């Protein structure tokens, strides 16, 4: 997952008014995350049954996940598409976009679902994998070595050190019971309440919900100390633990 | 039961080949039968360091591809009878290594030797992968500087995921061999200290080899330092490391050269 923040400063008019000068510039933030792509196949009745079997086997499979509907594989009419969206809505599948069809097929409230062509395929995801990822905590009992990357949706606890060149990406908070020398990226799915804790801070990069900080920007007095990092609005604050 | 040991580091030029030769010879000097294998296909060096470059007829690739058998390719050391070398090919590249071929060679060697020491090439690609693949035990060669330490850490991660042992769910034993260590410079802060390196890598220490011109001298002579000058500081450090590999408990010291009493006074003769 990657996030980028960009700042757009409004172009000043001929005479800048007092209020405009005082107002904070509008900020845009880019965010990328993974969406499941669901591609229904005909006959749809059988496909619905298969889908129900899957969700019965691993409840919470779809949960809050964003899902993109790819309808390029079926012969479509506007009525069929509306019916399909209705069926998925009943099954609590959160469709954020529809691709592979004429945008004119989407009307009324569904018009906003038209997706621009693009995106990058990220491989098959098995139901089991996705279900495992929905647990809330991951504990790792060994040091994380340089070049290794740990990605997890919930909280990550490392009993050991995180080496320079290693990376932890957590949807929730990160706890390191050892030295943190690599990168720690917490709240990666947009959780601004996530925190980072470590026994010894020597990190290359700290990030929470897309707000990041490199070692250069860090108060030198905190290097090598046990710390906690959290967001205060748009500012990443690092405090000594003791 | 034969022990398969890989000597690896990630980074180049830290002393893998020198250490392979020295540890191999040191183990053989204690009476163990040892074979050292050069996995650096295309950039072979172990034959030079062992002084066997003029005796290479067949090599690892010939055996892997079934063009020669082990008896034809193994070169017996002339100084220590129980030490053998399986050289790499200089004219081929790492793509010539195959998974089945390497596995067959290692299994065949297991029946003949007490120790099979694989000299890994630098990097984390094919050659390094095959060198570590079948190992029971890894010696990580590290210099006391940050880039070497980080690369070693990377290799430890790969040893824990890409080897047969790791894939069976077992843990690979990993030992740190610190080379080119200069206690004076470490104390001055020009080099990382032993404790700092151990803290970062968190693996047990096998030995500390002091920086010494004897190592280069032995390489140029084509002789492992433990054979060329067994009383020199690096040779004693390697001999201690070899005994630790055999399970002995030996106090960890950094050997230094003994100053001869009149060495400096009467070192040179008037020509």
Short mmCIF file of C-alpha atoms in Angstrom, two decimals:
data_model
loop_
_atom_site.label_atom_id
_atom_site.label_comp_id
_atom_site.label_asym_id
_atom_site.label_seq_id
_atom_site.Cartn_x
_atom_site.Cartn_y
_atom_site.Cartn_z
CA UNK A 1 0.00 0.00 0.00
CA UNK A 2 1.26 3.42 -0.72
CA UNK A 3 0.03 6.79 0.10
CA UNK A 4 1.05 10.17 -1.12
CA UNK A 5 0.06 13.56 0.09
CA UNK A 6 0.00 16.44 -2.26
CA UNK A 7 -0.78 20.01 -1.51
CA UNK A 8 -2.51 22.31 -3.93
CA UNK A 9 -2.27 25.99 -3.26
CA UNK A 10 -5.11 27.96 -4.89
CA UNK A 11 -4.01 30.43 -7.51
CA UNK A 12 -4.32 33.93 -6.06
CA UNK A 13 -6.89 36.18 -7.68
CA UNK A 14 -5.94 39.72 -8.69
CA UNK A 15 -6.75 41.01 -5.27
CA UNK A 16 -6.45 38.38 -2.59
CA UNK A 17 -9.21 38.81 -0.08
CA UNK A 18 -8.48 38.64 3.63
CA UNK A 19 -10.40 35.42 4.18
CA UNK A 20 -8.81 33.60 1.26
CA UNK A 21 -5.35 34.48 2.51
CA UNK A 22 -6.15 33.12 5.95
CA UNK A 23 -7.85 29.94 4.80
CA UNK A 24 -5.76 26.81 4.77
CA UNK A 25 -5.06 25.59 1.27
CA UNK A 26 -7.19 22.67 0.12
CA UNK A 27 -5.26 19.46 0.48
CA UNK A 28 -5.60 16.32 -1.55
CA UNK A 29 -4.19 13.02 -0.51
CA UNK A 30 -3.64 10.11 -2.81
CA UNK A 31 -4.32 6.67 -1.45
CA UNK A 32 -4.03 3.26 -2.98
CA UNK A 33 -5.46 0.09 -1.56
CA UNK A 34 -6.46 -3.31 -2.74
CA UNK A 35 -9.98 -4.00 -3.94
CA UNK A 36 -11.33 -7.47 -4.59
CA UNK A 37 -12.55 -7.94 -8.12
CA UNK A 38 -15.66 -10.05 -8.44
CA UNK A 39 -16.43 -11.37 -11.94
CA UNK A 40 -19.86 -13.04 -12.18
CA UNK A 41 -20.41 -15.78 -14.72
CA UNK A 42 -23.58 -16.99 -16.41
CA UNK A 43 -25.83 -18.72 -15.57
CA UNK A 44 -26.19 -16.25 -12.73
CA UNK A 45 -28.40 -18.45 -10.56
CA UNK A 46 -25.56 -20.99 -10.22
CA UNK A 47 -23.07 -18.21 -9.63
CA UNK A 48 -25.23 -16.78 -6.78
CA UNK A 49 -25.40 -20.22 -5.20
CA UNK A 50 -21.62 -20.58 -5.36
CA UNK A 51 -21.19 -17.14 -3.85
CA UNK A 52 -23.57 -18.02 -1.01
CA UNK A 53 -21.60 -21.22 -0.40
CA UNK A 54 -18.39 -19.21 -0.13
CA UNK A 55 -19.77 -16.64 2.29
CA UNK A 56 -21.37 -19.39 4.38
CA UNK A 57 -17.96 -21.10 4.64
CA UNK A 58 -16.11 -17.95 5.68
CA UNK A 59 -18.48 -15.39 7.10
CA UNK A 60 -17.04 -11.92 7.04
CA UNK A 61 -15.25 -12.71 3.80
CA UNK A 62 -16.52 -9.52 2.24
CA UNK A 63 -16.92 -7.56 5.48
CA UNK A 64 -15.98 -3.97 4.85
CA UNK A 65 -13.83 -4.87 1.86
CA UNK A 66 -14.18 -2.70 -1.19
CA UNK A 67 -15.26 -4.80 -4.15
CA UNK A 68 -15.10 -3.98 -7.84
CA UNK A 69 -17.61 -5.78 -10.05
CA UNK A 70 -16.23 -6.92 -13.39
CA UNK A 71 -19.14 -7.66 -15.74
CA UNK A 72 -17.12 -8.08 -18.92
CA UNK A 73 -17.77 -11.85 -18.76
CA UNK A 74 -21.56 -11.72 -19.04
CA UNK A 75 -24.03 -10.67 -21.69
CA UNK A 76 -25.50 -7.60 -20.15
CA UNK A 77 -28.59 -5.45 -20.32
CA UNK A 78 -29.31 -2.47 -18.10
CA UNK A 79 -32.04 -4.48 -16.37
CA UNK A 80 -29.79 -7.45 -15.73
CA UNK A 81 -27.10 -5.20 -14.27
CA UNK A 82 -29.57 -3.51 -11.93
CA UNK A 83 -30.78 -6.93 -10.80
CA UNK A 84 -27.22 -8.12 -10.26
CA UNK A 85 -26.38 -5.08 -8.13
CA UNK A 86 -29.57 -5.65 -6.14
CA UNK A 87 -28.66 -9.30 -5.44
CA UNK A 88 -25.16 -8.34 -4.30
CA UNK A 89 -26.56 -5.60 -2.09
CA UNK A 90 -28.78 -8.17 -0.37
CA UNK A 91 -25.61 -10.25 0.26
CA UNK A 92 -23.94 -7.18 1.81
CA UNK A 93 -21.18 -7.04 -0.81
CA UNK A 94 -19.94 -3.47 -0.92
CA UNK A 95 -19.54 -2.59 -4.58
CA UNK A 96 -17.44 0.52 -5.11
CA UNK A 97 -17.39 0.37 -8.86
CA UNK A 98 -18.46 -1.55 -11.96
CA UNK A 99 -16.13 -2.16 -14.84
CA UNK A 100 -16.44 -3.85 -18.19
CA UNK A 101 -19.74 -2.37 -19.29
CA UNK A 102 -21.15 0.59 -21.16
CA UNK A 103 -21.43 3.45 -18.60
CA UNK A 104 -24.90 4.19 -20.07
CA UNK A 105 -26.12 0.91 -18.53
CA UNK A 106 -25.70 2.44 -15.11
CA UNK A 107 -28.46 4.88 -14.36
CA UNK A 108 -30.07 6.56 -11.39
CA UNK A 109 -28.20 6.05 -8.12
CA UNK A 110 -25.94 3.46 -9.77
CA UNK A 111 -24.45 5.99 -12.19
CA UNK A 112 -21.67 6.85 -9.75
CA UNK A 113 -20.40 3.26 -9.95
CA UNK A 114 -18.96 3.65 -13.44
CA UNK A 115 -15.22 2.98 -13.19
CA UNK A 116 -12.47 4.41 -15.31
CA UNK A 117 -10.52 1.74 -17.13
CA UNK A 118 -7.27 0.91 -15.37
CA UNK A 119 -5.96 -0.58 -12.17
CA UNK A 120 -3.37 -3.24 -11.80
CA UNK A 121 -4.14 -6.91 -11.23
CA UNK A 122 -2.72 -8.12 -7.92
CA UNK A 123 -3.07 -11.86 -8.28
CA UNK A 124 -5.65 -14.35 -7.11
CA UNK A 125 -6.78 -14.18 -3.53
CA UNK A 126 -8.09 -17.37 -2.02
CA UNK A 127 -11.03 -17.30 0.34
CA UNK A 128 -8.88 -18.88 3.06
CA UNK A 129 -6.18 -16.25 2.79
CA UNK A 130 -8.69 -13.45 2.87
CA UNK A 131 -10.43 -14.95 5.88
CA UNK A 132 -7.13 -15.36 7.75
CA UNK A 133 -6.30 -11.75 7.07
CA UNK A 134 -9.47 -10.62 8.76
CA UNK A 135 -8.16 -11.57 12.21
CA UNK A 136 -7.11 -8.63 14.28
CA UNK A 137 -3.62 -9.41 15.51
CA UNK A 138 -0.40 -10.95 14.25
CA UNK A 139 2.45 -11.89 16.58
CA UNK A 140 5.90 -12.59 15.16
CA UNK A 141 8.32 -14.43 17.42
CA UNK A 142 11.54 -13.82 15.56
CA UNK A 143 13.51 -10.79 14.42
CA UNK A 144 12.41 -9.30 11.10
CA UNK A 145 15.47 -9.34 8.84
CA UNK A 146 16.59 -6.83 6.24
CA UNK A 147 14.59 -7.24 3.02
CA UNK A 148 11.62 -8.89 4.71
CA UNK A 149 8.25 -7.20 4.58
CA UNK A 150 5.38 -8.01 6.92
CA UNK A 151 1.96 -6.85 5.76
CA UNK A 152 -1.12 -7.31 7.88
CA UNK A 153 -4.53 -5.73 8.19
CA UNK A 154 -4.66 -5.64 11.98
CA UNK A 155 -2.14 -4.99 14.74
CA UNK A 156 1.39 -6.39 14.42
CA UNK A 157 3.54 -7.33 17.40
CA UNK A 158 7.20 -8.24 16.87
CA UNK A 159 9.05 -10.05 19.67
CA UNK A 160 12.50 -9.11 18.41
CA UNK A 161 14.09 -6.40 16.33
CA UNK A 162 13.17 -4.99 12.94
CA UNK A 163 16.35 -4.65 10.90
CA UNK A 164 17.44 -1.80 8.72
CA UNK A 165 15.90 -2.47 5.32
CA UNK A 166 12.94 -4.42 6.74
CA UNK A 167 9.37 -3.17 6.63
CA UNK A 168 6.24 -3.63 8.72
CA UNK A 169 2.94 -2.51 7.18
CA UNK A 170 -0.02 -2.79 9.53
CA UNK A 171 -3.62 -1.76 9.19
CA UNK A 172 -3.60 -1.19 12.94
CA UNK A 173 -0.84 -0.47 15.44
CA UNK A 174 2.73 -1.78 15.49
CA UNK A 175 4.49 -2.98 18.64
CA UNK A 176 8.18 -3.83 18.50
CA UNK A 177 9.74 -5.46 21.56
CA UNK A 178 13.25 -4.83 20.35
CA UNK A 179 15.05 -2.25 18.25
CA UNK A 180 13.13 -0.71 15.37
CA UNK A 181 15.70 0.01 12.65
CA UNK A 182 13.59 -0.45 9.52
CA UNK A 183 10.31 1.08 8.39
CA UNK A 184 7.10 0.97 10.40
CA UNK A 185 3.92 1.90 8.55
CA UNK A 186 0.87 1.79 10.82
CA UNK A 187 -2.76 2.56 10.09
CA UNK A 188 -2.12 1.79 6.45
CA UNK A 189 -5.80 1.36 5.61
CA UNK A 190 -6.61 4.83 6.86
CA UNK A 191 -6.65 4.37 10.62
CA UNK A 192 -5.40 7.62 12.13
CA UNK A 193 -5.74 6.22 15.64
CA UNK A 194 -3.07 3.56 15.04
CA UNK A 195 0.16 3.91 17.00
CA UNK A 196 3.72 2.66 16.84
CA UNK A 197 5.55 1.48 19.93
CA UNK A 198 9.12 0.25 20.16
CA UNK A 199 11.76 -0.53 22.74
CA UNK A 200 14.57 1.19 20.90
CA UNK A 201 13.97 3.73 18.16
CA UNK A 202 16.39 3.77 15.26
CA UNK A 203 13.81 3.65 12.49
CA UNK A 204 14.38 4.58 8.87
CA UNK A 205 10.80 5.72 8.55
CA UNK A 206 7.69 5.99 10.71
CA UNK A 207 4.27 6.43 9.14
CA UNK A 208 0.72 6.50 10.47
CA UNK A 209 -2.22 6.87 8.10
CA UNK A 210 0.01 8.25 5.38
CA UNK A 211 1.74 10.87 7.51
CA UNK A 212 5.37 9.94 7.59
CA UNK A 213 8.66 10.98 9.11
CA UNK A 214 12.22 9.90 8.38
CA UNK A 215 15.00 9.61 10.92
CA UNK A 216 16.42 12.96 9.83
CA UNK A 217 13.32 14.77 11.03
CA UNK A 218 13.36 13.02 14.37
CA UNK A 219 14.42 14.65 17.61
CA UNK A 220 17.94 13.31 18.17
CA UNK A 221 17.29 12.94 21.90
CA UNK A 222 14.79 10.18 21.09
CA UNK A 223 17.20 8.01 19.10
CA UNK A 224 17.80 4.70 20.79
CA UNK A 225 15.00 5.35 23.32
CA UNK A 226 11.78 3.46 23.91
CA UNK A 227 9.05 5.54 22.26
CA UNK A 228 5.46 5.72 21.13
CA UNK A 229 4.37 7.51 17.98
CA UNK A 230 0.89 8.76 17.26
CA UNK A 231 -0.97 11.24 15.12
CA UNK A 232 -2.01 14.60 16.44
CA UNK A 233 -4.21 15.86 13.63
CA UNK A 234 -1.90 15.92 10.66
CA UNK A 235 1.28 15.85 12.71
CA UNK A 236 3.15 12.71 13.66
CA UNK A 237 4.34 13.04 17.24
CA UNK A 238 6.95 10.82 18.85
CA UNK A 239 7.19 10.68 22.65
CA UNK A 240 9.64 8.90 24.91
CA UNK A 241 7.96 6.08 26.83
CA UNK A 242 9.80 6.70 30.07
CA UNK B 1 26.38 -38.17 9.64
CA UNK B 2 27.76 -35.56 7.32
CA UNK B 3 27.24 -31.92 8.18
CA UNK B 4 26.50 -29.54 5.30
CA UNK B 5 27.77 -26.07 6.06
CA UNK B 6 27.33 -22.96 3.92
CA UNK B 7 29.72 -20.02 4.19
CA UNK B 8 27.79 -16.96 3.08
CA UNK B 9 27.51 -13.19 3.56
CA UNK B 10 25.45 -11.42 0.91
CA UNK B 11 28.13 -8.83 0.42
CA UNK B 12 31.23 -9.52 -1.64
CA UNK B 13 34.82 -9.19 -0.54
CA UNK B 14 34.24 -9.87 3.14
CA UNK B 15 36.25 -13.11 3.22
CA UNK B 16 33.91 -15.99 2.35
CA UNK B 17 36.39 -17.86 0.20
CA UNK B 18 39.31 -17.24 2.56
CA UNK B 19 37.18 -18.42 5.47
CA UNK B 20 35.92 -21.49 3.58
CA UNK B 21 39.51 -22.53 2.84
CA UNK B 22 40.74 -21.78 6.35
CA UNK B 23 37.85 -23.49 8.16
CA UNK B 24 37.94 -26.45 5.78
CA UNK B 25 41.66 -26.92 6.31
CA UNK B 26 41.33 -26.38 10.07
CA UNK B 27 38.64 -29.07 10.34
CA UNK B 28 40.73 -31.41 8.20
CA UNK B 29 43.75 -30.71 10.44
CA UNK B 30 41.72 -32.08 13.37
CA UNK B 31 41.33 -35.35 11.43
CA UNK B 32 37.86 -34.80 9.96
CA UNK B 33 37.28 -35.55 6.30
CA UNK B 34 36.24 -32.37 4.55
CA UNK B 35 35.20 -31.30 1.07
CA UNK B 36 34.99 -27.63 0.11
CA UNK B 37 32.74 -26.78 -2.85
CA UNK B 38 33.03 -23.58 -4.87
CA UNK B 39 29.55 -22.39 -5.89
CA UNK B 40 30.85 -19.23 -7.53
CA UNK B 41 30.37 -20.57 -11.06
CA UNK B 42 32.00 -18.24 -13.56
CA UNK B 43 34.11 -16.41 -10.98
CA UNK B 44 35.86 -19.27 -9.28
CA UNK B 45 38.49 -18.43 -6.67
CA UNK B 46 38.54 -21.21 -4.14
CA UNK B 47 40.92 -23.26 -6.31
CA UNK B 48 43.42 -20.38 -6.23
CA UNK B 49 43.19 -19.88 -2.48
CA UNK B 50 43.64 -23.64 -2.03
CA UNK B 51 46.57 -23.71 -4.48
CA UNK B 52 44.89 -26.24 -6.76
CA UNK B 53 44.27 -24.12 -9.87
CA UNK B 54 46.64 -26.16 -12.02
CA UNK B 55 45.02 -29.44 -11.08
CA UNK B 56 41.41 -28.70 -12.14
CA UNK B 57 40.20 -31.05 -14.89
CA UNK B 58 36.49 -31.53 -14.19
CA UNK B 59 34.34 -29.21 -12.10
CA UNK B 60 31.06 -28.89 -10.23
CA UNK B 61 29.09 -28.13 -13.41
CA UNK B 62 30.43 -31.25 -15.15
CA UNK B 63 29.26 -33.33 -12.20
CA UNK B 64 25.90 -31.52 -11.88
CA UNK B 65 25.21 -32.11 -15.56
CA UNK B 66 26.38 -35.71 -15.44
CA UNK B 67 29.41 -35.28 -17.72
CA UNK B 68 31.84 -36.44 -15.05
CA UNK B 69 31.63 -38.36 -11.80
CA UNK B 70 32.73 -37.14 -8.40
CA UNK B 71 35.95 -39.15 -8.38
CA UNK B 72 37.06 -37.37 -11.51
CA UNK B 73 36.22 -33.92 -10.22
CA UNK B 74 37.34 -34.05 -6.58
CA UNK B 75 40.86 -32.72 -6.00
CA UNK B 76 42.68 -34.06 -2.96
CA UNK B 77 44.78 -31.53 -1.08
CA UNK B 78 48.52 -32.29 -1.14
CA UNK B 79 49.16 -30.97 2.38
CA UNK B 80 46.25 -32.43 4.34
CA UNK B 81 45.08 -35.81 3.12
CA UNK B 82 41.52 -35.59 4.43
CA UNK B 83 40.79 -32.31 2.61
CA UNK B 84 39.25 -32.24 -0.89
CA UNK B 85 38.09 -29.53 -3.26
CA UNK B 86 35.23 -29.53 -5.74
CA UNK B 87 36.01 -26.55 -7.97
CA UNK B 88 33.56 -24.36 -9.86
CA UNK B 89 33.59 -23.90 -13.60
CA UNK B 90 35.13 -20.67 -14.84
CA UNK B 91 33.70 -20.80 -18.35
CA UNK B 92 30.05 -21.31 -17.45
CA UNK B 93 27.60 -19.21 -15.45
CA UNK B 94 25.20 -19.84 -12.59
CA UNK B 95 22.38 -20.84 -14.93
CA UNK B 96 24.24 -24.11 -15.48
CA UNK B 97 23.36 -25.14 -11.90
CA UNK B 98 20.20 -27.22 -11.61
CA UNK B 99 18.21 -28.07 -8.51
CA UNK B 100 18.25 -31.85 -9.12
CA UNK B 101 21.93 -31.86 -10.06
CA UNK B 102 23.05 -29.95 -6.96
CA UNK B 103 20.91 -32.12 -4.71
CA UNK B 104 22.38 -35.30 -6.22
CA UNK B 105 25.96 -34.04 -5.77
CA UNK B 106 25.38 -33.03 -2.13
CA UNK B 107 23.72 -36.36 -1.32
CA UNK B 108 26.57 -38.28 -2.90
CA UNK B 109 29.15 -36.25 -0.96
CA UNK B 110 27.27 -36.89 2.30
CA UNK B 111 28.26 -40.54 2.08
CA UNK B 112 31.94 -39.74 1.78
CA UNK B 113 32.79 -36.81 4.04
CA UNK B 114 32.23 -35.59 7.60
CA UNK B 115 31.92 -31.98 6.46
CA UNK B 116 30.65 -30.51 3.21
CA UNK B 117 31.48 -26.81 3.10
CA UNK B 118 29.75 -24.77 0.42
CA UNK B 119 31.46 -21.51 -0.52
CA UNK B 120 28.63 -19.21 -1.55
CA UNK B 121 29.04 -16.49 -4.17
CA UNK B 122 28.17 -12.92 -3.19
CA UNK B 123 24.64 -11.72 -3.82
CA UNK B 124 21.29 -13.38 -3.25
CA UNK B 125 20.77 -14.89 -6.67
CA UNK B 126 20.92 -18.38 -8.12
CA UNK B 127 24.45 -19.32 -7.03
CA UNK B 128 23.91 -18.18 -3.44
CA UNK B 129 20.52 -19.89 -3.38
CA UNK B 130 21.93 -23.28 -4.42
CA UNK B 131 24.87 -22.95 -2.03
CA UNK B 132 22.54 -22.50 0.97
CA UNK B 133 19.72 -24.73 -0.25
CA UNK B 134 20.81 -28.01 1.38
CA UNK B 135 22.74 -26.66 4.36
CA UNK B 136 22.29 -27.85 7.95
CA UNK B 137 24.34 -25.00 9.32
CA UNK B 138 25.36 -21.56 8.10
CA UNK B 139 28.43 -19.49 8.85
CA UNK B 140 27.73 -15.82 8.17
CA UNK B 141 30.93 -13.95 7.34
CA UNK B 142 30.65 -10.30 8.34
CA UNK B 143 33.03 -7.34 8.41
CA UNK B 144 32.65 -4.77 11.17
CA UNK B 145 30.96 -2.16 8.99
CA UNK B 146 27.31 -1.24 8.45
CA UNK B 147 26.82 -2.36 4.85
CA UNK B 148 28.23 -5.80 5.57
CA UNK B 149 26.05 -6.14 8.68
CA UNK B 150 22.89 -5.21 6.81
CA UNK B 151 23.65 -7.64 3.97
CA UNK B 152 24.30 -10.38 6.52
CA UNK B 153 20.93 -9.66 8.07
CA UNK B 154 19.31 -10.02 4.65
CA UNK B 155 21.03 -13.37 4.10
CA UNK B 156 19.89 -14.60 7.52
CA UNK B 157 16.33 -13.82 6.45
CA UNK B 158 16.79 -15.89 3.30
CA UNK B 159 18.37 -18.77 5.24
CA UNK B 160 15.22 -18.78 7.36
CA UNK B 161 12.91 -18.95 4.36
CA UNK B 162 14.55 -20.34 1.23
CA UNK B 163 16.45 -23.37 2.49
CA UNK B 164 15.22 -26.98 2.59
CA UNK B 165 15.49 -26.94 6.36
CA UNK B 166 13.33 -23.82 6.63
CA UNK B 167 10.77 -25.29 4.25
CA UNK B 168 10.52 -28.36 6.48
CA UNK B 169 9.68 -25.97 9.32
CA UNK B 170 13.00 -26.46 11.14
CA UNK B 171 15.32 -23.67 12.19
CA UNK B 172 18.67 -23.35 10.55
CA UNK B 173 21.58 -22.91 12.93
CA UNK B 174 23.41 -19.70 12.02
CA UNK B 175 26.80 -18.66 13.37
CA UNK B 176 28.57 -15.35 12.98
CA UNK B 177 32.20 -15.23 11.85
CA UNK B 178 33.50 -11.71 12.20
CA UNK B 179 36.45 -11.11 9.87
CA UNK B 180 38.93 -8.26 9.36
CA UNK B 181 38.39 -7.14 12.93
CA UNK B 182 40.75 -4.54 14.33
CA UNK B 183 40.30 -4.15 18.11
CA UNK B 184 42.16 -0.83 18.19
CA UNK B 185 40.01 0.76 15.49
CA UNK B 186 36.83 -0.67 17.02
CA UNK B 187 37.77 0.91 20.34
CA UNK B 188 38.40 4.25 18.62
CA UNK B 189 34.92 4.04 17.09
CA UNK B 190 36.11 3.71 13.46
CA UNK B 191 34.57 0.25 13.28
CA UNK B 192 31.48 -1.38 14.70
CA UNK B 193 32.11 -3.15 17.96
CA UNK B 194 31.49 -6.87 18.44
CA UNK B 195 28.61 -6.27 20.86
CA UNK B 196 26.87 -3.87 18.47
CA UNK B 197 27.06 -6.39 15.62
CA UNK B 198 25.80 -9.23 17.81
CA UNK B 199 22.95 -7.04 19.00
CA UNK B 200 21.88 -6.22 15.44
CA UNK B 201 22.20 -9.74 14.01
CA UNK B 202 21.23 -11.65 17.17
CA UNK B 203 22.97 -14.91 16.23
CA UNK B 204 25.73 -16.69 18.19
CA UNK B 205 29.38 -15.89 17.53
CA UNK B 206 31.63 -18.56 16.00
CA UNK B 207 34.83 -16.56 16.01
CA UNK B 208 36.57 -13.23 15.51
CA UNK B 209 39.32 -13.18 12.89
CA UNK B 210 41.69 -10.24 13.37
CA UNK B 211 42.74 -8.09 10.41
CA UNK B 212 46.21 -9.36 9.42
CA UNK B 213 48.58 -9.25 6.45
CA UNK B 214 49.06 -13.01 7.00
CA UNK B 215 45.66 -13.65 5.35
CA UNK B 216 46.63 -11.95 2.10
CA UNK B 217 50.06 -13.53 2.19
CA UNK B 218 48.54 -17.00 2.53
CA UNK B 219 46.03 -16.35 -0.30
CA UNK B 220 48.82 -15.30 -2.62
CA UNK B 221 50.75 -18.43 -1.71
CA UNK B 222 47.71 -20.54 -2.57
CA UNK B 223 47.41 -21.95 0.91
CA UNK B 224 44.70 -21.68 3.59
CA UNK B 225 46.10 -19.48 6.36
CA UNK B 226 45.76 -22.30 8.90
CA UNK B 227 48.24 -24.33 6.83
CA UNK B 228 50.49 -21.52 5.63
CA UNK B 229 51.19 -20.10 9.07
CA UNK B 230 49.34 -22.01 11.81
CA UNK B 231 50.79 -19.86 14.58
CA UNK B 232 49.68 -16.53 13.11
CA UNK B 233 46.82 -14.68 14.81
CA UNK B 234 44.20 -15.28 12.08
CA UNK B 235 45.16 -18.96 11.81
CA UNK B 236 44.72 -19.43 15.57
CA UNK B 237 41.32 -17.70 15.36
CA UNK B 238 40.22 -20.02 12.52
CA UNK B 239 41.53 -23.11 14.34
CA UNK B 240 39.52 -22.09 17.44
CA UNK B 241 36.43 -21.52 15.28
CA UNK B 242 36.82 -24.98 13.74
CA UNK B 243 37.01 -26.55 17.21
CA UNK B 244 33.84 -24.66 18.19
CA UNK B 245 32.17 -26.11 15.10
CA UNK B 246 33.05 -29.54 16.42
CA UNK B 247 31.25 -28.72 19.64
CA UNK B 248 34.14 -27.75 21.90
CA UNK B 249 33.75 -24.81 24.24
CA UNK B 250 36.62 -22.40 23.82
CA UNK B 251 36.83 -18.97 25.35
CA UNK B 252 36.23 -16.22 22.80
CA UNK B 253 39.34 -14.09 22.34
CA UNK B 254 40.76 -11.99 19.54
CA UNK B 255 44.22 -13.50 18.99
CA UNK B 256 46.99 -10.97 18.35
CA UNK B 257 50.46 -11.37 16.89
CA UNK B 258 53.03 -12.00 19.59
CA UNK B 259 55.73 -9.36 19.43
CA UNK B 260 59.12 -10.97 19.29
CA UNK B 261 61.38 -9.42 21.87
CA UNK B 262 64.08 -8.31 19.49
CA UNK B 263 61.87 -8.27 16.45
CA UNK B 264 62.02 -4.56 15.98
CA UNK B 265 65.63 -4.14 17.01
CA UNK B 266 67.18 -6.80 14.82
CA UNK B 267 64.46 -7.27 12.23
CA UNK B 268 66.51 -6.23 9.25
CA UNK B 269 69.97 -7.12 8.24
CA UNK B 270 72.24 -4.62 6.57
CA UNK B 271 72.50 -5.52 2.93
#
